Structures are given as structure tokens and as C-alpha cells.
Amino acid sequence: VDVGGARLETAQAVRLDAQQALAQLDHTEREAFLMVEVAGLSYAEIAIALELTVPAVRSCLYRARLALRAALAPSAPIRR
């Protein structure tokens, strides 16, 4: 049994699912999500970059995370 190959296929499938889920997000939601999760920007920095208020950034991130959780739930377990 090729356990390493199975893990690689699973990882590739999850990555593809994540890319597709990100592509389905609204542009602003996707940008805010990537800015906080990939670039590590603060909410205030994101607000300036996207010309939004901090509460609007929080709302965008909430909607983005909710949509991503729903899209990825069948293929990846939600860690708590």
C-alpha cells in the first residue's frame, strides 16, 4: 500500500478544492481573506488597502470564512 502517494493525492485534492472555493468568493472577501491569512495584515491595514472600515473588513472575513467552511466541509475536516 502506497500511503505516501495516497497522502499526496489527498493533499492535492484539498488544495484544488481550496483554490476553487477561494475563486468562488466575492473579490473583496477573497482579497481580505488572503491579506489576513497569507500576508498577515491587520484589520486596520486591510481596511486602508481596500478602502473599507474595520467593521466592514470583519464582515468580509466572516462571510469569506463561512463560505470557505461550507465549500470545504465535504473534503476536509474542520479543526477546532
PDB file of C-alpha atoms in Angstrom:
ATOM      1  CA  VAL A   1       0.000   0.000   0.000  1.00  0.00           C
ATOM      2  CA  ASP A   2       1.435   3.362  -1.049  1.00  0.00           C
ATOM      3  CA  VAL A   3       0.498   5.510   1.937  1.00  0.00           C
ATOM      4  CA  GLY A   4       2.700   8.443   0.850  1.00  0.00           C
ATOM      5  CA  GLY A   5       1.087   8.542  -2.590  1.00  0.00           C
ATOM      6  CA  ALA A   6      -2.384   8.498  -1.063  1.00  0.00           C
ATOM      7  CA  ARG A   7      -1.468  11.391   1.217  1.00  0.00           C
ATOM      8  CA  LEU A   8      -0.104  13.346  -1.719  1.00  0.00           C
ATOM      9  CA  GLU A   9      -3.280  12.768  -3.738  1.00  0.00           C
ATOM     10  CA  THR A  10      -5.393  13.828  -0.755  1.00  0.00           C
ATOM     11  CA  ALA A  11      -3.306  16.959  -0.228  1.00  0.00           C
ATOM     12  CA  GLN A  12      -3.552  17.841  -3.914  1.00  0.00           C
ATOM     13  CA  ALA A  13      -7.319  17.329  -3.870  1.00  0.00           C
ATOM     14  CA  VAL A  14      -7.717  19.540  -0.792  1.00  0.00           C
ATOM     15  CA  ARG A  15      -5.507  22.231  -2.377  1.00  0.00           C
ATOM     16  CA  LEU A  16      -7.592  22.159  -5.552  1.00  0.00           C
ATOM     17  CA  ASP A  17     -10.814  22.340  -3.528  1.00  0.00           C
ATOM     18  CA  ALA A  18      -9.412  25.314  -1.589  1.00  0.00           C
ATOM     19  CA  GLN A  19      -8.413  27.106  -4.794  1.00  0.00           C
ATOM     20  CA  GLN A  20     -11.867  26.562  -6.255  1.00  0.00           C
ATOM     21  CA  ALA A  21     -13.542  27.722  -3.035  1.00  0.00           C
ATOM     22  CA  LEU A  22     -11.407  30.878  -2.976  1.00  0.00           C
ATOM     23  CA  ALA A  23     -12.295  31.562  -6.601  1.00  0.00           C
ATOM     24  CA  GLN A  24     -15.998  31.490  -5.710  1.00  0.00           C
ATOM     25  CA  LEU A  25     -15.649  34.264  -3.127  1.00  0.00           C
ATOM     26  CA  ASP A  26     -16.550  37.853  -3.860  1.00  0.00           C
ATOM     27  CA  HIS A  27     -13.424  39.804  -4.897  1.00  0.00           C
ATOM     28  CA  THR A  28     -13.347  41.886  -1.703  1.00  0.00           C
ATOM     29  CA  GLU A  29     -13.921  38.870   0.535  1.00  0.00           C
ATOM     30  CA  ARG A  30     -11.143  36.933  -1.219  1.00  0.00           C
ATOM     31  CA  GLU A  31      -8.711  39.858  -1.013  1.00  0.00           C
ATOM     32  CA  ALA A  32      -9.442  40.472   2.675  1.00  0.00           C
ATOM     33  CA  PHE A  33      -9.088  36.760   3.463  1.00  0.00           C
ATOM     34  CA  LEU A  34      -5.751  36.471   1.655  1.00  0.00           C
ATOM     35  CA  MET A  35      -4.468  39.678   3.217  1.00  0.00           C
ATOM     36  CA  VAL A  36      -5.113  38.441   6.734  1.00  0.00           C
ATOM     37  CA  GLU A  37      -4.306  34.741   6.306  1.00  0.00           C
ATOM     38  CA  VAL A  38      -1.421  34.858   3.826  1.00  0.00           C
ATOM     39  CA  ALA A  39       0.073  38.328   4.190  1.00  0.00           C
ATOM     40  CA  GLY A  40      -0.642  38.624   7.920  1.00  0.00           C
ATOM     41  CA  LEU A  41      -2.017  42.156   7.673  1.00  0.00           C
ATOM     42  CA  SER A  42      -4.047  43.650  10.486  1.00  0.00           C
ATOM     43  CA  TYR A  43      -7.704  44.522  10.036  1.00  0.00           C
ATOM     44  CA  ALA A  44      -6.742  48.214  10.062  1.00  0.00           C
ATOM     45  CA  GLU A  45      -4.176  47.673   7.300  1.00  0.00           C
ATOM     46  CA  ILE A  46      -6.715  45.748   5.228  1.00  0.00           C
ATOM     47  CA  ALA A  47      -9.286  48.498   5.748  1.00  0.00           C
ATOM     48  CA  ILE A  48      -6.855  51.056   4.357  1.00  0.00           C
ATOM     49  CA  ALA A  49      -5.839  48.856   1.408  1.00  0.00           C
ATOM     50  CA  LEU A  50      -9.425  48.038   0.444  1.00  0.00           C
ATOM     51  CA  GLU A  51     -10.851  51.457   1.360  1.00  0.00           C
ATOM     52  CA  LEU A  52     -13.243  49.934   3.901  1.00  0.00           C
ATOM     53  CA  THR A  53     -13.975  50.451   7.564  1.00  0.00           C
ATOM     54  CA  VAL A  54     -12.603  47.952  10.075  1.00  0.00           C
ATOM     55  CA  PRO A  55     -16.142  46.647  10.794  1.00  0.00           C
ATOM     56  CA  ALA A  56     -16.616  46.121   7.051  1.00  0.00           C
ATOM     57  CA  VAL A  57     -13.370  44.124   6.952  1.00  0.00           C
ATOM     58  CA  ARG A  58     -14.626  41.985   9.828  1.00  0.00           C
ATOM     59  CA  SER A  59     -17.863  41.359   7.930  1.00  0.00           C
ATOM     60  CA  CYS A  60     -15.982  40.421   4.755  1.00  0.00           C
ATOM     61  CA  LEU A  61     -13.790  37.989   6.666  1.00  0.00           C
ATOM     62  CA  TYR A  62     -16.788  36.463   8.431  1.00  0.00           C
ATOM     63  CA  ARG A  63     -18.572  35.883   5.126  1.00  0.00           C
ATOM     64  CA  ALA A  64     -15.399  34.553   3.484  1.00  0.00           C
ATOM     65  CA  ARG A  65     -14.695  32.093   6.300  1.00  0.00           C
ATOM     66  CA  LEU A  66     -18.300  30.952   6.377  1.00  0.00           C
ATOM     67  CA  ALA A  67     -18.318  30.332   2.618  1.00  0.00           C
ATOM     68  CA  LEU A  68     -14.963  28.546   2.695  1.00  0.00           C
ATOM     69  CA  ARG A  69     -16.062  26.323   5.579  1.00  0.00           C
ATOM     70  CA  ALA A  70     -19.215  25.374   3.697  1.00  0.00           C
ATOM     71  CA  ALA A  71     -17.332  24.718   0.456  1.00  0.00           C
ATOM     72  CA  LEU A  72     -14.576  22.682   2.085  1.00  0.00           C
ATOM     73  CA  ALA A  73     -16.598  20.770   4.677  1.00  0.00           C
ATOM     74  CA  PRO A  74     -17.085  17.681   2.484  1.00  0.00           C
ATOM     75  CA  SER A  75     -13.374  17.384   1.632  1.00  0.00           C
ATOM     76  CA  ALA A  76     -11.588  18.497   4.785  1.00  0.00           C
ATOM     77  CA  PRO A  77     -12.398  18.238   8.468  1.00  0.00           C
ATOM     78  CA  ILE A  78     -12.888  21.489  10.365  1.00  0.00           C
ATOM     79  CA  ARG A  79     -10.251  21.825  13.060  1.00  0.00           C
ATOM     80  CA  ARG A  80     -11.288  23.439  16.314  1.00  0.00           C
TER      81      ARG A  80
END
